[in-house]
């Protein structure tokens, strides 16, 4: 008797319409919740609210005061500038955790405040006040006014002060125009003109300018920010730093070097993909954790959402554990084992058909997850993104591949440790002949790898033994 009819009989025995609908609903709910959770942890919808009420209150209080000191005059002037500049900006803007206007505004306000102080330097009426501040021997000044004055104390030459004043006037003029025009590529061009862009970022910056990217909500702008935030580690410079706290987190120095070599390769690949993505106008599905991306320049695409299907591998394993843990033991408890033993079929084929059924059952549930998460992600972010190619770095260059072909290949690779897990489940069911016991043990085993993963990542030396066993890799889908 061939194996295929035996597998078919397993499906007929275990699959019913009610059961399939129920599992599909639960998996769909899990997929939707996972997408929403992933969206929550990105900064796609974050906003910066500019609140100038503090400065308005300060203006109100200081304006009423008579015989103001020069420090209070400075505070009043500074508050008025803040209100004036902030009133010219959008009250609220989508920022992805970053607003390029903030940097312009900071420089603009600083230039105006500094010119106010430079005028004071040339006013003999305040000579004693300035001299007292300049003679203060401290690293901490109790007020902004005193701190800013102290920075100018070395600028005693009148010619130098005039040069600085005119330089600030130019900054005020240029940045006022940038605020008014409110276009991101003009800001980047200004940074290029002032030679403020690092050498390794100049090519990307010129691309941003040539594409005339105006809005900071444009994913290409965020690609540029991601690119800027990625740094390669200089491993060679740390060879003599074996006592460094960072090194102590690794089991050995060779592990440290191996990790950072891989990290540097990843950074190089990500940079190439981000540049290509911007040039070809194809959103990427790269994402970064806090250590890699402190400023949080993430954005969500439909691909990012669908990629969460790998996290659903745990849900799939739990489902298979619950529904398939009694695949052998149930035959004994229900008495159907007698009918199987009387058929002219080798026991090895019967067992093999049951094991292959478990694997196919796992793939079917996972594909349902993929379908559900794709539909939900398409509705939420747009289906057009799912038909754009996946960008991968290969042999020193970026290539475009079909997204779903790539995803299915990765799912197949991630299924290898899942199949190893199913073999343990199958073994327990065949040996224990107790469905409840098998369900309990396999449920615990399906959760255990997550705990081990965390412990190995957090305390690598203490739990090094688990990184050398298959248990550590059962969570590969994560």
Tab-separated table of C-alpha atoms in Angstrom:
chain	number	residue	atom	x	y	z
A	1	UNK	CA	0.000	0.000	0.000
A	2	UNK	CA	1.368	3.438	-0.988
A	3	UNK	CA	2.028	6.148	1.570
A	4	UNK	CA	-0.165	8.828	-0.070
A	5	UNK	CA	-3.516	7.082	0.650
A	6	UNK	CA	-2.434	6.729	4.289
A	7	UNK	CA	-1.686	10.457	4.514
A	8	UNK	CA	-5.029	11.189	2.839
A	9	UNK	CA	-6.808	9.051	5.402
A	10	UNK	CA	-5.134	11.035	8.191
A	11	UNK	CA	-6.503	14.265	6.707
A	12	UNK	CA	-9.984	12.773	6.367
A	13	UNK	CA	-9.807	11.618	9.971
A	14	UNK	CA	-8.526	14.874	11.464
A	15	UNK	CA	-9.880	17.619	9.202
A	16	UNK	CA	-13.472	18.806	9.344
A	17	UNK	CA	-14.995	22.045	8.020
A	18	UNK	CA	-15.854	23.268	11.501
A	19	UNK	CA	-12.339	22.564	12.726
A	20	UNK	CA	-10.748	24.321	9.735
A	21	UNK	CA	-12.970	27.401	10.035
A	22	UNK	CA	-12.300	27.640	13.759
A	23	UNK	CA	-8.515	27.360	13.310
A	24	UNK	CA	-8.554	29.823	10.403
A	25	UNK	CA	-10.415	32.405	12.497
A	26	UNK	CA	-7.988	32.054	15.412
A	27	UNK	CA	-4.936	32.274	13.138
A	28	UNK	CA	-6.389	35.323	11.362
A	29	UNK	CA	-6.979	37.066	14.682
A	30	UNK	CA	-3.402	36.237	15.756
A	31	UNK	CA	-2.067	37.606	12.450
A	32	UNK	CA	-4.033	40.866	12.765
A	33	UNK	CA	-2.969	41.379	16.378
A	34	UNK	CA	0.665	40.803	15.437
A	35	UNK	CA	0.485	43.410	12.651
A	36	UNK	CA	-1.077	45.943	15.012
A	37	UNK	CA	1.591	45.232	17.631
A	38	UNK	CA	4.367	45.672	15.066
A	39	UNK	CA	2.768	48.932	13.906
A	40	UNK	CA	2.576	50.166	17.493
A	41	UNK	CA	6.310	49.746	17.986
A	42	UNK	CA	7.240	51.724	14.871
A	43	UNK	CA	7.217	55.489	14.754
A	44	UNK	CA	5.068	55.728	11.631
A	45	UNK	CA	2.268	57.581	13.337
A	46	UNK	CA	4.271	59.461	15.921
A	47	UNK	CA	3.898	63.224	16.014
A	48	UNK	CA	5.782	66.098	17.544
A	49	UNK	CA	3.494	68.725	18.996
A	50	UNK	CA	5.109	72.117	19.252
A	51	UNK	CA	3.938	73.732	22.441
A	52	UNK	CA	4.924	77.390	22.767
A	53	UNK	CA	2.626	78.116	25.730
A	54	UNK	CA	5.641	78.215	28.105
A	55	UNK	CA	7.257	80.978	26.055
A	56	UNK	CA	3.975	82.907	25.782
A	57	UNK	CA	3.610	82.761	29.552
A	58	UNK	CA	7.186	84.006	29.998
A	59	UNK	CA	6.512	86.937	27.621
A	60	UNK	CA	3.373	87.819	29.570
A	61	UNK	CA	5.217	87.844	32.914
A	62	UNK	CA	8.348	89.662	31.777
A	63	UNK	CA	6.449	92.280	29.744
A	64	UNK	CA	4.633	93.434	32.870
A	65	UNK	CA	7.830	93.759	34.871
A	66	UNK	CA	9.441	97.205	35.150
A	67	UNK	CA	13.189	97.858	35.388
A	68	UNK	CA	14.168	94.514	33.865
A	69	UNK	CA	17.760	93.340	34.227
A	70	UNK	CA	19.781	92.585	31.107
A	71	UNK	CA	19.315	88.874	31.799
A	72	UNK	CA	15.534	89.326	31.886
A	73	UNK	CA	15.735	91.335	28.654
A	74	UNK	CA	17.534	88.396	27.086
A	75	UNK	CA	14.918	85.931	28.382
A	76	UNK	CA	12.115	88.119	26.994
A	77	UNK	CA	13.845	88.404	23.613
A	78	UNK	CA	14.491	84.648	23.492
A	79	UNK	CA	10.843	83.839	24.351
A	80	UNK	CA	9.587	86.179	21.603
A	81	UNK	CA	11.863	84.535	19.037
A	82	UNK	CA	10.653	81.047	20.016
A	83	UNK	CA	6.999	82.070	19.673
A	84	UNK	CA	7.633	83.829	16.361
A	85	UNK	CA	9.515	80.921	14.801
A	86	UNK	CA	7.222	78.188	16.117
A	87	UNK	CA	4.151	80.062	14.884
A	88	UNK	CA	5.525	79.801	11.344
A	89	UNK	CA	5.776	76.011	11.576
A	90	UNK	CA	2.967	73.438	11.314
A	91	UNK	CA	1.263	72.989	14.673
A	92	UNK	CA	1.535	69.250	14.296
A	93	UNK	CA	3.396	67.118	11.783
A	94	UNK	CA	3.996	63.434	11.103
A	95	UNK	CA	7.647	62.973	11.909
A	96	UNK	CA	8.559	59.289	12.287
A	97	UNK	CA	10.424	60.444	15.370
A	98	UNK	CA	12.326	63.114	13.457
A	99	UNK	CA	11.589	66.600	12.198
A	100	UNK	CA	14.217	68.278	10.058
A	101	UNK	CA	12.654	71.666	10.901
A	102	UNK	CA	13.726	71.234	14.519
A	103	UNK	CA	17.385	71.422	13.548
A	104	UNK	CA	16.813	74.513	11.390
A	105	UNK	CA	14.841	76.199	14.154
A	106	UNK	CA	17.510	75.463	16.773
A	107	UNK	CA	20.248	77.037	14.647
A	108	UNK	CA	18.028	79.952	13.676
A	109	UNK	CA	17.090	80.784	17.274
A	110	UNK	CA	20.659	80.277	18.504
A	111	UNK	CA	22.016	82.709	15.878
A	112	UNK	CA	19.485	85.385	16.886
A	113	UNK	CA	20.165	84.919	20.604
A	114	UNK	CA	23.908	85.074	20.071
A	115	UNK	CA	23.647	88.301	18.071
A	116	UNK	CA	21.615	89.814	20.907
A	117	UNK	CA	24.464	88.917	23.275
A	118	UNK	CA	27.131	90.214	20.868
A	119	UNK	CA	25.418	93.623	20.938
A	120	UNK	CA	25.635	93.581	24.742
A	121	UNK	CA	29.408	93.025	24.528
A	122	UNK	CA	29.777	96.362	22.752
A	123	UNK	CA	27.560	98.198	25.246
A	124	UNK	CA	29.718	99.789	27.965
A	125	UNK	CA	26.705	99.869	30.284
A	126	UNK	CA	26.987	96.098	30.740
A	127	UNK	CA	30.780	95.822	30.787
A	128	UNK	CA	30.937	95.002	34.508
A	129	UNK	CA	28.189	92.350	34.204
A	130	UNK	CA	30.023	90.641	31.345
A	131	UNK	CA	33.364	90.845	33.154
A	132	UNK	CA	31.913	89.219	36.287
A	133	UNK	CA	30.450	86.319	34.265
A	134	UNK	CA	33.705	85.831	32.342
A	135	UNK	CA	35.629	85.605	35.636
A	136	UNK	CA	33.350	82.901	37.021
A	137	UNK	CA	35.310	79.661	37.373
A	138	UNK	CA	32.641	77.021	36.912
A	139	UNK	CA	31.450	74.410	34.474
A	140	UNK	CA	27.832	74.995	35.366
A	141	UNK	CA	26.029	78.310	35.014
A	142	UNK	CA	22.712	78.875	36.810
A	143	UNK	CA	21.073	80.492	33.765
A	144	UNK	CA	21.109	80.250	29.980
A	145	UNK	CA	22.144	83.900	29.771
A	146	UNK	CA	25.282	83.386	31.866
A	147	UNK	CA	26.174	80.187	30.042
A	148	UNK	CA	25.923	81.809	26.596
A	149	UNK	CA	27.887	84.863	27.721
A	150	UNK	CA	30.640	82.580	29.046
A	151	UNK	CA	30.983	80.985	25.587
A	152	UNK	CA	31.641	84.422	24.120
A	153	UNK	CA	34.173	85.487	26.742
A	154	UNK	CA	37.109	84.434	24.563
A	155	UNK	CA	35.706	86.523	21.714
A	156	UNK	CA	37.209	89.722	23.107
A	157	UNK	CA	38.467	90.998	19.777
A	158	UNK	CA	35.969	93.452	18.274
A	159	UNK	CA	36.798	92.334	14.729
A	160	UNK	CA	36.143	88.690	15.629
A	161	UNK	CA	32.808	89.615	17.206
A	162	UNK	CA	31.792	91.522	14.072
A	163	UNK	CA	32.689	88.556	11.868
A	164	UNK	CA	30.650	86.238	14.084
A	165	UNK	CA	27.749	88.726	14.049
A	166	UNK	CA	27.708	88.866	10.219
A	167	UNK	CA	28.006	85.103	10.011
A	168	UNK	CA	24.943	84.789	12.257
A	169	UNK	CA	23.095	87.341	10.120
A	170	UNK	CA	23.719	85.123	7.083
A	171	UNK	CA	22.530	82.068	9.015
A	172	UNK	CA	19.363	83.895	10.089
A	173	UNK	CA	18.666	84.956	6.504
A	174	UNK	CA	19.308	81.478	5.023
A	175	UNK	CA	17.435	79.529	7.692
A	176	UNK	CA	14.465	81.903	7.649
A	177	UNK	CA	14.103	81.102	3.944
A	178	UNK	CA	14.393	77.365	4.639
A	179	UNK	CA	11.656	77.566	7.286
A	180	UNK	CA	9.415	79.497	4.908
A	181	UNK	CA	9.949	77.152	1.922
A	182	UNK	CA	9.641	74.036	4.152
A	183	UNK	CA	11.271	71.588	1.735
A	184	UNK	CA	13.548	68.847	2.963
A	185	UNK	CA	15.895	68.686	-0.031
A	186	UNK	CA	16.691	72.411	0.351
A	187	UNK	CA	17.800	71.702	3.921
A	188	UNK	CA	20.039	68.864	2.683
A	189	UNK	CA	21.456	71.138	-0.012
A	190	UNK	CA	22.240	73.738	2.638
A	191	UNK	CA	24.072	71.099	4.689
A	192	UNK	CA	26.057	70.102	1.580
A	193	UNK	CA	26.952	73.722	0.845
A	194	UNK	CA	28.204	74.165	4.407
A	195	UNK	CA	30.221	70.898	4.210
A	196	UNK	CA	28.280	69.487	7.167
A	197	UNK	CA	27.536	66.114	5.529
A	198	UNK	CA	30.042	63.310	6.342
A	199	UNK	CA	31.967	62.030	3.323
A	200	UNK	CA	30.321	58.594	3.310
A	201	UNK	CA	26.857	60.218	3.177
A	202	UNK	CA	27.527	62.817	0.449
A	203	UNK	CA	26.462	60.604	-2.472
A	204	UNK	CA	23.154	59.800	-0.784
A	205	UNK	CA	22.623	63.465	0.125
A	206	UNK	CA	23.157	64.496	-3.504
A	207	UNK	CA	20.616	61.871	-4.541
A	208	UNK	CA	18.051	63.361	-2.125
A	209	UNK	CA	18.643	66.799	-3.651
A	210	UNK	CA	18.464	65.529	-7.247
A	211	UNK	CA	15.152	63.772	-6.506
A	212	UNK	CA	13.835	66.992	-4.900
A	213	UNK	CA	12.286	65.174	-1.962
A	214	UNK	CA	10.147	67.793	-0.229
A	215	UNK	CA	8.173	65.989	2.478
A	216	UNK	CA	9.712	64.443	5.560
A	217	UNK	CA	6.989	61.804	5.487
A	218	UNK	CA	8.528	60.490	2.247
A	219	UNK	CA	10.029	57.054	2.897
A	220	UNK	CA	13.117	58.045	0.890
A	221	UNK	CA	13.920	60.739	3.411
A	222	UNK	CA	13.680	58.174	6.203
A	223	UNK	CA	15.953	55.892	4.189
A	224	UNK	CA	18.523	58.677	4.236
A	225	UNK	CA	18.178	59.058	8.010
A	226	UNK	CA	18.483	55.290	8.496
A	227	UNK	CA	21.573	55.332	6.301
A	228	UNK	CA	23.084	58.093	8.450
A	229	UNK	CA	22.375	56.215	11.683
A	230	UNK	CA	24.186	53.014	10.620
A	231	UNK	CA	27.808	52.803	11.718
A	232	UNK	CA	30.370	50.097	11.190
A	233	UNK	CA	32.389	48.996	14.214
A	234	UNK	CA	36.178	49.215	14.110
A	235	UNK	CA	37.089	45.780	15.433
A	236	UNK	CA	40.858	46.200	15.044
A	237	UNK	CA	40.931	49.135	17.478
A	238	UNK	CA	39.415	46.961	20.207
A	239	UNK	CA	41.960	44.128	20.195
A	240	UNK	CA	43.695	45.542	23.250
A	241	UNK	CA	40.436	46.226	25.104
A	242	UNK	CA	39.733	42.731	26.407
A	243	UNK	CA	38.565	44.096	29.754
A	244	UNK	CA	36.011	46.404	28.150
A	245	UNK	CA	32.440	45.967	29.464
A	246	UNK	CA	31.184	45.370	25.927
A	247	UNK	CA	33.599	42.468	25.470
A	248	UNK	CA	32.500	40.882	28.750
A	249	UNK	CA	29.052	40.290	27.262
A	250	UNK	CA	30.558	37.737	24.843
A	251	UNK	CA	31.758	34.232	25.765
A	252	UNK	CA	35.164	34.942	24.166
A	253	UNK	CA	37.010	37.541	22.141
A	254	UNK	CA	36.722	35.390	19.007
A	255	UNK	CA	32.931	35.378	19.462
A	256	UNK	CA	33.077	39.160	19.778
A	257	UNK	CA	35.068	39.524	16.550
A	258	UNK	CA	32.836	37.069	14.696
A	259	UNK	CA	29.713	38.930	15.839
A	260	UNK	CA	30.952	42.347	14.728
A	261	UNK	CA	32.259	41.074	11.408
A	262	UNK	CA	28.753	39.801	10.717
A	263	UNK	CA	27.321	43.080	12.029
A	264	UNK	CA	29.543	45.093	9.680
A	265	UNK	CA	28.473	42.953	6.722
A	266	UNK	CA	24.834	43.578	7.652
A	267	UNK	CA	25.422	47.338	7.895
A	268	UNK	CA	27.136	47.351	4.497
A	269	UNK	CA	24.242	45.415	2.957
A	270	UNK	CA	21.588	47.623	4.588
A	271	UNK	CA	23.284	50.800	3.372
A	272	UNK	CA	23.423	49.501	-0.188
A	273	UNK	CA	19.740	48.475	-0.038
A	274	UNK	CA	18.647	51.850	1.389
A	275	UNK	CA	20.472	53.728	-1.366
A	276	UNK	CA	19.036	51.466	-4.081
A	277	UNK	CA	15.557	51.726	-2.561
A	278	UNK	CA	15.696	55.515	-2.679
A	279	UNK	CA	17.080	55.624	-6.200
A	280	UNK	CA	14.501	53.161	-7.585
A	281	UNK	CA	11.608	54.435	-5.412
A	282	UNK	CA	10.939	50.992	-3.894
A	283	UNK	CA	10.071	50.980	-0.152
A	284	UNK	CA	12.189	48.538	1.844
A	285	UNK	CA	11.132	46.258	4.676
A	286	UNK	CA	14.255	46.774	6.792
A	287	UNK	CA	13.635	47.333	10.472
A	288	UNK	CA	15.949	48.042	13.362
A	289	UNK	CA	15.937	47.486	17.086
A	290	UNK	CA	16.872	50.210	19.589
A	291	UNK	CA	20.556	49.285	19.636
A	292	UNK	CA	20.912	49.597	15.877
A	293	UNK	CA	18.648	52.571	15.416
A	294	UNK	CA	18.602	54.824	18.459
A	295	UNK	CA	16.714	57.625	16.708
A	296	UNK	CA	13.922	55.312	15.549
A	297	UNK	CA	13.810	55.979	11.808
A	298	UNK	CA	11.470	53.063	11.126
A	299	UNK	CA	8.462	53.092	8.870
A	300	UNK	CA	5.896	50.398	8.174
A	301	UNK	CA	5.133	48.898	4.792
A	302	UNK	CA	2.875	45.996	3.858
A	303	UNK	CA	6.023	43.870	3.575
A	304	UNK	CA	7.085	44.744	7.127
A	305	UNK	CA	3.679	43.589	8.304
A	306	UNK	CA	3.718	40.348	6.283
A	307	UNK	CA	7.229	39.566	7.560
A	308	UNK	CA	5.597	39.051	10.954
A	309	UNK	CA	4.466	35.679	9.599
A	310	UNK	CA	7.737	34.275	10.975
A	311	UNK	CA	6.650	35.231	14.475
A	312	UNK	CA	3.461	33.278	13.850
A	313	UNK	CA	5.539	30.095	13.654
A	314	UNK	CA	5.171	29.867	17.441
A	315	UNK	CA	1.378	30.103	17.163
A	316	UNK	CA	1.418	27.427	14.476
A	317	UNK	CA	3.528	25.132	16.666
A	318	UNK	CA	1.121	25.622	19.556
A	319	UNK	CA	-1.821	24.710	17.315
A	320	UNK	CA	-0.060	21.620	15.991
A	321	UNK	CA	0.944	20.649	19.540
A	322	UNK	CA	-2.644	20.849	20.745
A	323	UNK	CA	-4.288	19.235	17.715
A	324	UNK	CA	-1.587	16.693	16.861
A	325	UNK	CA	-0.131	15.616	20.182
A	326	UNK	CA	-2.417	12.594	20.344
A	327	UNK	CA	-1.842	11.456	16.776
A	328	UNK	CA	-0.519	8.068	17.937
A	329	UNK	CA	-1.706	7.828	21.530
A	330	UNK	CA	-5.304	8.605	20.487
A	331	UNK	CA	-5.357	5.429	18.373
A	332	UNK	CA	-4.781	3.448	21.591
A	333	UNK	CA	-7.192	5.397	23.786
A	334	UNK	CA	-9.982	5.162	21.193
A	335	UNK	CA	-9.273	1.501	20.386
A	336	UNK	CA	-8.742	2.136	16.633
A	337	UNK	CA	-5.232	0.688	16.898
A	338	UNK	CA	-6.787	-2.811	16.552
A	339	UNK	CA	-8.191	-1.955	13.121
A	340	UNK	CA	-4.836	-0.553	11.982
A	341	UNK	CA	-2.901	-3.609	13.136
A	342	UNK	CA	-5.216	-5.968	11.244
A	343	UNK	CA	-4.591	-4.162	7.900
A	344	UNK	CA	-1.780	-5.447	5.624
A	345	UNK	CA	0.292	-2.310	6.127
A	346	UNK	CA	3.706	-2.112	7.701
A	347	UNK	CA	3.769	-0.245	10.985
A	348	UNK	CA	6.664	1.901	9.679
A	349	UNK	CA	4.435	3.178	6.863
A	350	UNK	CA	1.612	3.927	9.268
A	351	UNK	CA	3.933	5.901	11.530
A	352	UNK	CA	5.584	7.643	8.576
A	353	UNK	CA	2.191	8.710	7.162
A	354	UNK	CA	1.232	10.194	10.542
A	355	UNK	CA	4.520	12.093	10.799
A	356	UNK	CA	4.199	13.444	7.238
A	357	UNK	CA	0.635	14.474	8.057
A	358	UNK	CA	1.926	16.521	11.011
A	359	UNK	CA	4.431	18.285	8.737
A	360	UNK	CA	1.797	19.023	6.071
A	361	UNK	CA	-0.618	20.127	8.805
A	362	UNK	CA	2.034	22.586	10.020
A	363	UNK	CA	2.596	23.964	6.503
A	364	UNK	CA	-1.137	24.351	5.871
A	365	UNK	CA	-1.661	26.320	9.085
A	366	UNK	CA	1.363	28.500	8.340
A	367	UNK	CA	0.152	29.210	4.799
A	368	UNK	CA	-3.238	30.205	6.253
A	369	UNK	CA	-1.329	32.636	8.465
A	370	UNK	CA	0.523	33.984	5.427
A	371	UNK	CA	-2.737	34.462	3.512
A	372	UNK	CA	-4.463	36.140	6.462
A	373	UNK	CA	-1.580	38.478	7.264
A	374	UNK	CA	-1.141	39.390	3.576
A	375	UNK	CA	-4.806	40.362	3.226
A	376	UNK	CA	-4.809	42.375	6.444
A	377	UNK	CA	-1.495	44.090	5.609
A	378	UNK	CA	-2.760	44.858	2.097
A	379	UNK	CA	-5.939	46.428	3.446
A	380	UNK	CA	-3.995	48.447	6.043
A	381	UNK	CA	-1.003	49.598	3.977
A	382	UNK	CA	-1.954	48.932	0.355
A	383	UNK	CA	-1.626	45.832	-1.821
A	384	UNK	CA	0.619	47.604	-4.342
A	385	UNK	CA	3.564	47.286	-1.964
A	386	UNK	CA	3.236	43.491	-1.918
A	387	UNK	CA	3.754	43.229	-5.674
A	388	UNK	CA	6.941	45.295	-5.614
A	389	UNK	CA	10.176	43.285	-5.508
A	390	UNK	CA	12.144	42.350	-2.424
A	391	UNK	CA	15.593	43.975	-2.347
A	392	UNK	CA	18.460	41.763	-1.238
A	393	UNK	CA	22.212	42.268	-1.152
A	394	UNK	CA	24.089	39.537	-2.971
A	395	UNK	CA	27.661	39.292	-4.231
A	396	UNK	CA	28.341	42.940	-3.517
A	397	UNK	CA	25.278	44.367	-5.254
A	398	UNK	CA	21.558	44.855	-4.693
A	399	UNK	CA	19.180	42.704	-6.729
A	400	UNK	CA	15.403	42.576	-7.036
A	401	UNK	CA	13.585	39.279	-6.419
A	402	UNK	CA	9.938	38.286	-6.241
A	403	UNK	CA	8.814	39.010	-2.689
A	404	UNK	CA	6.611	35.952	-2.163
A	405	UNK	CA	9.112	33.544	-3.744
A	406	UNK	CA	11.732	34.929	-1.351
A	407	UNK	CA	9.322	34.702	1.583
A	408	UNK	CA	8.344	31.089	0.843
A	409	UNK	CA	12.017	30.121	0.589
A	410	UNK	CA	12.728	31.728	3.984
A	411	UNK	CA	9.652	30.063	5.475
A	412	UNK	CA	10.903	26.710	4.240
A	413	UNK	CA	14.299	27.285	5.890
A	414	UNK	CA	12.606	28.414	9.100
A	415	UNK	CA	10.447	25.272	9.036
A	416	UNK	CA	13.470	22.974	9.488
A	417	UNK	CA	13.724	23.494	13.277
A	418	UNK	CA	9.920	23.378	13.412
A	419	UNK	CA	10.031	19.913	11.847
A	420	UNK	CA	12.645	18.941	14.434
A	421	UNK	CA	10.164	20.076	17.085
A	422	UNK	CA	7.402	17.988	15.467
A	423	UNK	CA	9.655	14.923	15.599
A	424	UNK	CA	9.875	15.346	19.393
A	425	UNK	CA	6.088	15.740	19.574
A	426	UNK	CA	5.615	12.607	17.450
A	427	UNK	CA	8.117	10.625	19.515
A	428	UNK	CA	6.380	11.569	22.782
A	429	UNK	CA	2.975	10.624	21.374
A	430	UNK	CA	4.251	7.252	20.226
A	431	UNK	CA	6.124	6.445	23.446
A	432	UNK	CA	3.875	7.834	26.196
A	433	UNK	CA	0.526	6.783	24.638
A	434	UNK	CA	-0.969	9.535	26.834
A	435	UNK	CA	-2.515	12.417	24.905
A	436	UNK	CA	-2.799	14.785	27.893
A	437	UNK	CA	0.821	14.202	28.901
A	438	UNK	CA	2.077	14.680	25.343
A	439	UNK	CA	0.051	17.896	24.945
A	440	UNK	CA	1.424	19.299	28.184
A	441	UNK	CA	5.049	18.477	27.436
A	442	UNK	CA	4.971	19.746	23.843
A	443	UNK	CA	3.201	22.959	24.866
A	444	UNK	CA	5.926	23.619	27.432
A	445	UNK	CA	8.616	22.766	24.868
A	446	UNK	CA	7.081	25.172	22.334
A	447	UNK	CA	7.387	28.066	24.815
A	448	UNK	CA	10.746	27.018	26.302
A	449	UNK	CA	12.879	28.130	23.295
A	450	UNK	CA	11.699	31.735	23.711
A	451	UNK	CA	12.876	31.701	27.326
A	452	UNK	CA	16.165	30.055	26.325
A	453	UNK	CA	16.613	32.572	23.502
A	454	UNK	CA	16.262	35.445	25.962
A	455	UNK	CA	18.576	33.859	28.532
A	456	UNK	CA	21.255	33.050	25.930
A	457	UNK	CA	21.069	36.582	24.498
A	458	UNK	CA	21.143	38.232	27.931
A	459	UNK	CA	23.540	35.883	29.767
A	460	UNK	CA	25.582	34.192	26.995
A	461	UNK	CA	28.296	32.819	29.280
A	462	UNK	CA	25.952	31.294	31.821
A	463	UNK	CA	23.713	29.646	29.193
A	464	UNK	CA	26.354	28.928	26.543
A	465	UNK	CA	25.499	25.215	26.536
A	466	UNK	CA	22.044	25.894	25.056
A	467	UNK	CA	23.524	27.782	22.095
A	468	UNK	CA	25.263	24.549	21.118
A	469	UNK	CA	22.071	22.457	21.084
A	470	UNK	CA	19.094	22.306	18.677
A	471	UNK	CA	16.859	23.787	21.428
A	472	UNK	CA	18.317	27.255	20.822
A	473	UNK	CA	17.343	27.103	17.132
A	474	UNK	CA	13.731	25.980	17.542
A	475	UNK	CA	12.970	29.680	17.750
A	476	UNK	CA	14.509	30.294	14.319
A	477	UNK	CA	11.157	31.464	12.992
A	478	UNK	CA	11.323	34.368	15.442
